mmCIF file of C-alpha atoms in Angstrom:
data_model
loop_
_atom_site.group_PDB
_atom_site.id
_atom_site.type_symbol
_atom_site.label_atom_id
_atom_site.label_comp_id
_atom_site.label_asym_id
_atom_site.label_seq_id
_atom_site.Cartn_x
_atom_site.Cartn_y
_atom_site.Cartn_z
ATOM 1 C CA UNK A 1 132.889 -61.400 79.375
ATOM 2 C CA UNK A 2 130.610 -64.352 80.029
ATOM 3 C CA UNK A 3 130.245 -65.724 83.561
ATOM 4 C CA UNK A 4 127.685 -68.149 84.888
ATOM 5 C CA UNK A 5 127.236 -68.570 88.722
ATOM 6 C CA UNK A 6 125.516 -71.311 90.816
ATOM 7 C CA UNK A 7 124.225 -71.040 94.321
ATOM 8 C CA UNK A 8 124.070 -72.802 96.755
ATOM 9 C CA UNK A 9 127.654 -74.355 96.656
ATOM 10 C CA UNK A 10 126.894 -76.973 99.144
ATOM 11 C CA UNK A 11 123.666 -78.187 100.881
ATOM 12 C CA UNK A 12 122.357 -81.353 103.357
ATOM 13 C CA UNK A 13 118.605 -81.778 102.507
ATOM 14 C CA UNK A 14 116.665 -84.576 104.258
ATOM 15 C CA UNK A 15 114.721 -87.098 102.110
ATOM 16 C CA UNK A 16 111.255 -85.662 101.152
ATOM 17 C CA UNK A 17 112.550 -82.005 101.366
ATOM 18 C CA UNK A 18 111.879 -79.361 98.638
ATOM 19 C CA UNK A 19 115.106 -78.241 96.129
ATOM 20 C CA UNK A 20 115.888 -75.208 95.006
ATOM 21 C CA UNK A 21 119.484 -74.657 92.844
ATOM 22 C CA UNK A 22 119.437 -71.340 91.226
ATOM 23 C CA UNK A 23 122.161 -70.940 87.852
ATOM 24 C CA UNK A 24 122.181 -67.481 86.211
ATOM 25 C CA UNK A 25 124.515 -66.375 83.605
ATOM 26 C CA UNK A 26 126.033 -62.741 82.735
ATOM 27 C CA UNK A 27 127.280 -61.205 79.584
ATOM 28 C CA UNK A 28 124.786 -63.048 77.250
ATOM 29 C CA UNK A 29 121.632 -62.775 75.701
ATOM 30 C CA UNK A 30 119.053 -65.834 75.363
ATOM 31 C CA UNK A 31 121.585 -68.490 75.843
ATOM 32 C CA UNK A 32 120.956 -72.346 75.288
ATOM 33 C CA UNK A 33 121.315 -73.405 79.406
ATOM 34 C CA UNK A 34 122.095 -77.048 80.939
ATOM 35 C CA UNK A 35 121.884 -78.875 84.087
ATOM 36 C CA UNK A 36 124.015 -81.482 84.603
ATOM 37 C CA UNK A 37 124.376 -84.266 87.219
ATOM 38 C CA UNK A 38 127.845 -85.838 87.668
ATOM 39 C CA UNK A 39 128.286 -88.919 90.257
ATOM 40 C CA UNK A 40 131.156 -89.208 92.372
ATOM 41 C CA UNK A 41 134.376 -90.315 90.244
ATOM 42 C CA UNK A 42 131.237 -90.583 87.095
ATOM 43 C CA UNK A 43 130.970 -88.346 84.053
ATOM 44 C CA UNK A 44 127.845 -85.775 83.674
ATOM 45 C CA UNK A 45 124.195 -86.888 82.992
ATOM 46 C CA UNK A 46 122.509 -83.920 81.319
ATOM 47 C CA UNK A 47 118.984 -83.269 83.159
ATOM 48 C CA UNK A 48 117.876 -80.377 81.593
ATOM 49 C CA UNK A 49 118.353 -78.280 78.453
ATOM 50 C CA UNK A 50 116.230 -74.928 77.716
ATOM 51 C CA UNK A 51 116.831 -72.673 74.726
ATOM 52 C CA UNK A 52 114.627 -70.175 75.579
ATOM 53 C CA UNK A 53 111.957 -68.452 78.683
ATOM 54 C CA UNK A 54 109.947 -71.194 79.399
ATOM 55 C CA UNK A 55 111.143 -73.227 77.032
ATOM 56 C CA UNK A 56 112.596 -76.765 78.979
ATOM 57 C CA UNK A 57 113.215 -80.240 77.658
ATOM 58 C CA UNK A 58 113.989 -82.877 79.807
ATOM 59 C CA UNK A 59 116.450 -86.049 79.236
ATOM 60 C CA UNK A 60 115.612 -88.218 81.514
ATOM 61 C CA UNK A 61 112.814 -89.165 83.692
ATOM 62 C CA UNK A 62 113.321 -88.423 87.574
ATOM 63 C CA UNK A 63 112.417 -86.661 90.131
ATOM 64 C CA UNK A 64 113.463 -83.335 89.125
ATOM 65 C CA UNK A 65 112.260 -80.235 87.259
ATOM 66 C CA UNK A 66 113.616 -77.714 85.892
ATOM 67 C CA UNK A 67 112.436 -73.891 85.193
ATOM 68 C CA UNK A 68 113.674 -71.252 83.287
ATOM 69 C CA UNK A 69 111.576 -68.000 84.524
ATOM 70 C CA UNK A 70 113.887 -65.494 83.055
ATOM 71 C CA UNK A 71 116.280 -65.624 79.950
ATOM 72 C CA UNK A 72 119.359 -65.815 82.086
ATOM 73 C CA UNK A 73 118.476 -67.676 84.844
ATOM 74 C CA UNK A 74 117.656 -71.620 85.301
ATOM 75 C CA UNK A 75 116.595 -72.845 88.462
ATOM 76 C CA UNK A 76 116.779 -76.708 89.172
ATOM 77 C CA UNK A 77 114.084 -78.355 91.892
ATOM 78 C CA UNK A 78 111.729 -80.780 93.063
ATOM 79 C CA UNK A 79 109.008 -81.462 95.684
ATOM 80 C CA UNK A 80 110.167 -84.120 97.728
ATOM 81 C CA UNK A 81 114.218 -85.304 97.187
ATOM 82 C CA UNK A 82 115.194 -88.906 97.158
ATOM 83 C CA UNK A 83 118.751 -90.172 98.112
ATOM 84 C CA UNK A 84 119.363 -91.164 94.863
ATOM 85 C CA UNK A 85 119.330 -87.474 94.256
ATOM 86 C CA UNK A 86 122.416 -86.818 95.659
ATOM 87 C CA UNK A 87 125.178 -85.761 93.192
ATOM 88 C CA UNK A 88 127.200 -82.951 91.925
ATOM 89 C CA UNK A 89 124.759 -80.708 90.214
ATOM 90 C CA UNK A 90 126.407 -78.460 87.469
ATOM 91 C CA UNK A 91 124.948 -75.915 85.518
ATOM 92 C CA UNK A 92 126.318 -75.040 81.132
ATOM 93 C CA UNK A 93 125.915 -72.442 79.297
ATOM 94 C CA UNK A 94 126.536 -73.230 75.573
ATOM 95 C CA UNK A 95 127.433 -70.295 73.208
ATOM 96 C CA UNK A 96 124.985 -70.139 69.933
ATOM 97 C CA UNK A 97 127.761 -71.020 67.454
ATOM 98 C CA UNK A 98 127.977 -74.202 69.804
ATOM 99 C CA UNK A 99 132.168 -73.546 70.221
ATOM 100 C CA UNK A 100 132.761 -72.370 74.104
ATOM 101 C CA UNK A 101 130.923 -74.467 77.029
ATOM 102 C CA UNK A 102 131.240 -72.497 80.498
ATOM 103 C CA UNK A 103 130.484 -74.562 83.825
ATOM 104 C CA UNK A 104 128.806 -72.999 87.013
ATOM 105 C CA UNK A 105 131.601 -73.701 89.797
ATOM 106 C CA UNK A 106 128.693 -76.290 90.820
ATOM 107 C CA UNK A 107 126.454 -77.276 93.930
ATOM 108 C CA UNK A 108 127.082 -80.430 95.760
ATOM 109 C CA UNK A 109 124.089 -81.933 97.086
ATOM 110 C CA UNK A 110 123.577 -84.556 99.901
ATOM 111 C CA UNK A 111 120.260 -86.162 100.879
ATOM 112 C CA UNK A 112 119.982 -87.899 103.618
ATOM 113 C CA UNK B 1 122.656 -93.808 69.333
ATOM 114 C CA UNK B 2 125.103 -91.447 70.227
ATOM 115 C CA UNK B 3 127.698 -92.667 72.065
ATOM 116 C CA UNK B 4 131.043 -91.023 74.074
ATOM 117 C CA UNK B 5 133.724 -93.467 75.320
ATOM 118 C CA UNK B 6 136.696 -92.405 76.908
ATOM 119 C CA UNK B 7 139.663 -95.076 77.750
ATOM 120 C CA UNK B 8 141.264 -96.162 79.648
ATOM 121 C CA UNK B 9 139.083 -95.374 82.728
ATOM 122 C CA UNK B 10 142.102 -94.502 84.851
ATOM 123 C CA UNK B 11 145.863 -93.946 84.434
ATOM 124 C CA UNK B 12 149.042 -93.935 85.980
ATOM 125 C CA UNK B 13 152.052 -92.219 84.969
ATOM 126 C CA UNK B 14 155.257 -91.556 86.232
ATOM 127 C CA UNK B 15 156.240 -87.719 86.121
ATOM 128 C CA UNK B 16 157.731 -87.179 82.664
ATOM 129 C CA UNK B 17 156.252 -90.349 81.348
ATOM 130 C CA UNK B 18 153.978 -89.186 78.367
ATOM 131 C CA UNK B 19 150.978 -91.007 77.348
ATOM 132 C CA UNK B 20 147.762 -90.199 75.238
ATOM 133 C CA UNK B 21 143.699 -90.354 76.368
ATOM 134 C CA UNK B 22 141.202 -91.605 73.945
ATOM 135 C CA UNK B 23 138.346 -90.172 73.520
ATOM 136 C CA UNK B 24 135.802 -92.330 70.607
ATOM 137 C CA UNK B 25 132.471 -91.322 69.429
ATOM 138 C CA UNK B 26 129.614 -92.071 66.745
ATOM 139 C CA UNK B 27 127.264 -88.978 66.513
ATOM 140 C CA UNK B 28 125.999 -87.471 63.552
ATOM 141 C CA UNK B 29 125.926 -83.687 63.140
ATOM 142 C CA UNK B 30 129.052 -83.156 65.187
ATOM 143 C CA UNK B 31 129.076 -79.408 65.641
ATOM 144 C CA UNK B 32 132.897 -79.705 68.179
ATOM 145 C CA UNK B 33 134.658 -81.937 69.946
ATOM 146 C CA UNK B 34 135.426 -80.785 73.736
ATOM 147 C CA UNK B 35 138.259 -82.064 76.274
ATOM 148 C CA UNK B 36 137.581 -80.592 80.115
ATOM 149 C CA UNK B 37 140.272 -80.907 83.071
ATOM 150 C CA UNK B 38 137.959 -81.573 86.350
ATOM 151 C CA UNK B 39 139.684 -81.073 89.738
ATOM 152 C CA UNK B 40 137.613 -83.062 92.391
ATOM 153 C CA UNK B 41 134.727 -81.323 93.849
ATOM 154 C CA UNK B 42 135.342 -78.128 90.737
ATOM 155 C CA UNK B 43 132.907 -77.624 87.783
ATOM 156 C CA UNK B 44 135.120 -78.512 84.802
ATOM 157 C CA UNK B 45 137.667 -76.353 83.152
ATOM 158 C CA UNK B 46 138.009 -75.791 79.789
ATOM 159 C CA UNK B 47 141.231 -77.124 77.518
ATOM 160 C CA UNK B 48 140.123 -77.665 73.545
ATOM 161 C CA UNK B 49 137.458 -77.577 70.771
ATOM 162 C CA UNK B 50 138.532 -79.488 67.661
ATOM 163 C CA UNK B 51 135.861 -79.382 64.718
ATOM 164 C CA UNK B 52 137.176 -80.859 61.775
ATOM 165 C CA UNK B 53 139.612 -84.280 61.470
ATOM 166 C CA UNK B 54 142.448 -83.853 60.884
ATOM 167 C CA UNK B 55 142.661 -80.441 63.310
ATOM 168 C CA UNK B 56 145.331 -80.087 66.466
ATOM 169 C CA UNK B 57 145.395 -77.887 69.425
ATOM 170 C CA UNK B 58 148.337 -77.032 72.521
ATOM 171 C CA UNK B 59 148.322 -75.671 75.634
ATOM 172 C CA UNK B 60 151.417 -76.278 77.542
ATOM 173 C CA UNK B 61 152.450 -80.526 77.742
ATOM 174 C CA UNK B 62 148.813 -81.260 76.213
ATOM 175 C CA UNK B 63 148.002 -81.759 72.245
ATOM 176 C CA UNK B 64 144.760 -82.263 71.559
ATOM 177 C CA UNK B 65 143.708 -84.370 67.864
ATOM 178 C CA UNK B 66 140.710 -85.134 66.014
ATOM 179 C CA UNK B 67 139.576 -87.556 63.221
ATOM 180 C CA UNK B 68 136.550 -88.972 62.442
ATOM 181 C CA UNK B 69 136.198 -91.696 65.038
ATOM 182 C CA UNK B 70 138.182 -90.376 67.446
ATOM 183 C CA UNK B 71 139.966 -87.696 69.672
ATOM 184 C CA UNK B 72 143.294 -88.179 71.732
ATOM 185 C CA UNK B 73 144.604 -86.077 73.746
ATOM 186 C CA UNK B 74 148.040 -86.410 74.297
ATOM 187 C CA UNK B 75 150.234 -85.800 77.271
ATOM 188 C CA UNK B 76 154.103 -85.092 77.122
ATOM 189 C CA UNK B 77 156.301 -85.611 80.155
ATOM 190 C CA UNK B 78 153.362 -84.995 82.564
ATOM 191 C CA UNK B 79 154.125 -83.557 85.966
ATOM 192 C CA UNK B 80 151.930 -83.827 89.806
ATOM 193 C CA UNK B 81 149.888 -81.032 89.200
ATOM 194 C CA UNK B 82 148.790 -82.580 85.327
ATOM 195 C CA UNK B 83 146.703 -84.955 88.014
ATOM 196 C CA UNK B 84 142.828 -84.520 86.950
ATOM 197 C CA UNK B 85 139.938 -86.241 85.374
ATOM 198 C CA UNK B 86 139.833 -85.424 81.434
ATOM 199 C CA UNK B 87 136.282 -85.667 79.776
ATOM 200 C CA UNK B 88 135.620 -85.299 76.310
ATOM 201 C CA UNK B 89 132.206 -84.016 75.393
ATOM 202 C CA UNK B 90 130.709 -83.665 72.049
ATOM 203 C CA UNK B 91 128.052 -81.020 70.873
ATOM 204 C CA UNK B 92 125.845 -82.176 68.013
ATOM 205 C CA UNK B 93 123.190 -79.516 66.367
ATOM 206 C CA UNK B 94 120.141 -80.345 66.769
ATOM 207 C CA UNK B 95 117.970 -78.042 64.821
ATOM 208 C CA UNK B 96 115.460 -75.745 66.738
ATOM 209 C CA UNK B 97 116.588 -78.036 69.910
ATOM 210 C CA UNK B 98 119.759 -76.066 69.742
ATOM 211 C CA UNK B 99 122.667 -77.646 70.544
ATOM 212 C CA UNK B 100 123.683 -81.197 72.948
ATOM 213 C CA UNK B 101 126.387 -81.777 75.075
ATOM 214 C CA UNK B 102 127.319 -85.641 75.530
ATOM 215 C CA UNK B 103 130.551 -86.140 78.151
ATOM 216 C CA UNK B 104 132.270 -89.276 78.355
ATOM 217 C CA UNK B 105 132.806 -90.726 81.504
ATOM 218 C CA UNK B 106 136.236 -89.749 82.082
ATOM 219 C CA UNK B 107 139.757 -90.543 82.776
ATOM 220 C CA UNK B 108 140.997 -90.019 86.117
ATOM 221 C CA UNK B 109 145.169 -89.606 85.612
ATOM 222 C CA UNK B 110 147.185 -89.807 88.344
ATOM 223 C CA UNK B 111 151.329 -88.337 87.702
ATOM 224 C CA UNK B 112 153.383 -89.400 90.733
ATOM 225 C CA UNK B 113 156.469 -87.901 91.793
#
């Protein structure tokens, strides 16, 4: 069976620290891989979507960047967090006939 | 531009007081309709896909239903531990983009005692 795991669970960066969230997924070939960014009591902002290695498209302008180095893995980051970067961070993994959507058990991030 | 509303933002039920959760959308190439139970601080947990109107689902006191506006999910004499925030998502193809997620921004539902 399919599972997809996100590390860390929890982290307290200062502002103008480095990121580093790390999704990989199991039981899958080439999946089509999400981040997601959900503010408190807010739905989820898609970041990120990549269909393939190397392969990344990005929804909205900000501050992060996303990477996908090996087919199941998808690592979120930036260079130099903001506060406004703080969030519940939450990574997808959408089957190719587009019917089952598994969720990483997500990373809560606090800048300060 | 595709759009996701869910309403009302938050609700309050007694236990065994059944309501329904809207979920409205305009998207073209809608490849499923989702509804998600999020606990606080938990990634979301999977209830339904609907594809076609006209389509129902169950799982325990929830019924899920789709047209082609909308998708309610209903809730029949609710109890304490029904308390969650339900999102809707819906997945539209998009080509050699593969497919996109959009969520609605939730209903929080609170059952009291």
């Amino acid at each position: 069976s399919q599972t997809i795991h996100q590390w860390p669970a929890t982290l307290v960066q200062p502002v103008g620290s480095p990121l580093s969230l790390e999704c990989t997924v199991e039981g899958t070939s080439n999946p089509n891989l999400y981040w997601y960014r959900q503010a408190a009591g807010r739905g989820l902002q898609l970041l990120f979507y990549s269909v393939g290695i190397g392969q990344i498209s990005s929804e909205v302008p900000q501050n992060l960047s996303a990477s996908r180095p090996q087919d199941r893995q998808f690592i979120l980051s930036s260079k130099k967090l903001l506060l406004s970067d703080s969030g519940f961070y939450l990574c997808a993994w959408v089957s190719p006939a587009g019917n089952t959507i598994y969720f990483g058990e997500g990373s809560w991030l606090t800048v300060v | 531009e595709d759009q996701v509303t869910q309403s009302p933002e938050a609700l309050r039920l007694q236990e065994g007081e059944s309501s329904s959760l809207n979920c409205s959308y305009t998207v073209s190439g809608l490849r499923g309709l989702f509804w998600y139970r999020q606990d606080p601080g938990k990634g979301p947990e999977f209830l339904f896909t609907l594809y076609s109107a006209g389509e129902e689902k169950e799982k325990e006191r929830l019924k899920a239903t789709l047209t082609k506006k909308e998708s309610f999910l209903h809730i029949t004499a609710p109890k304490p531990e029904d308390s969650a925030t339900y999102l809707c998502a819906v997945n539209m193809y998009r080509g050699t983009s593969g497919s996109r997620l959009t969520f609605g921004e939730g209903t929080q539902l609170t059952v009291n005692p």
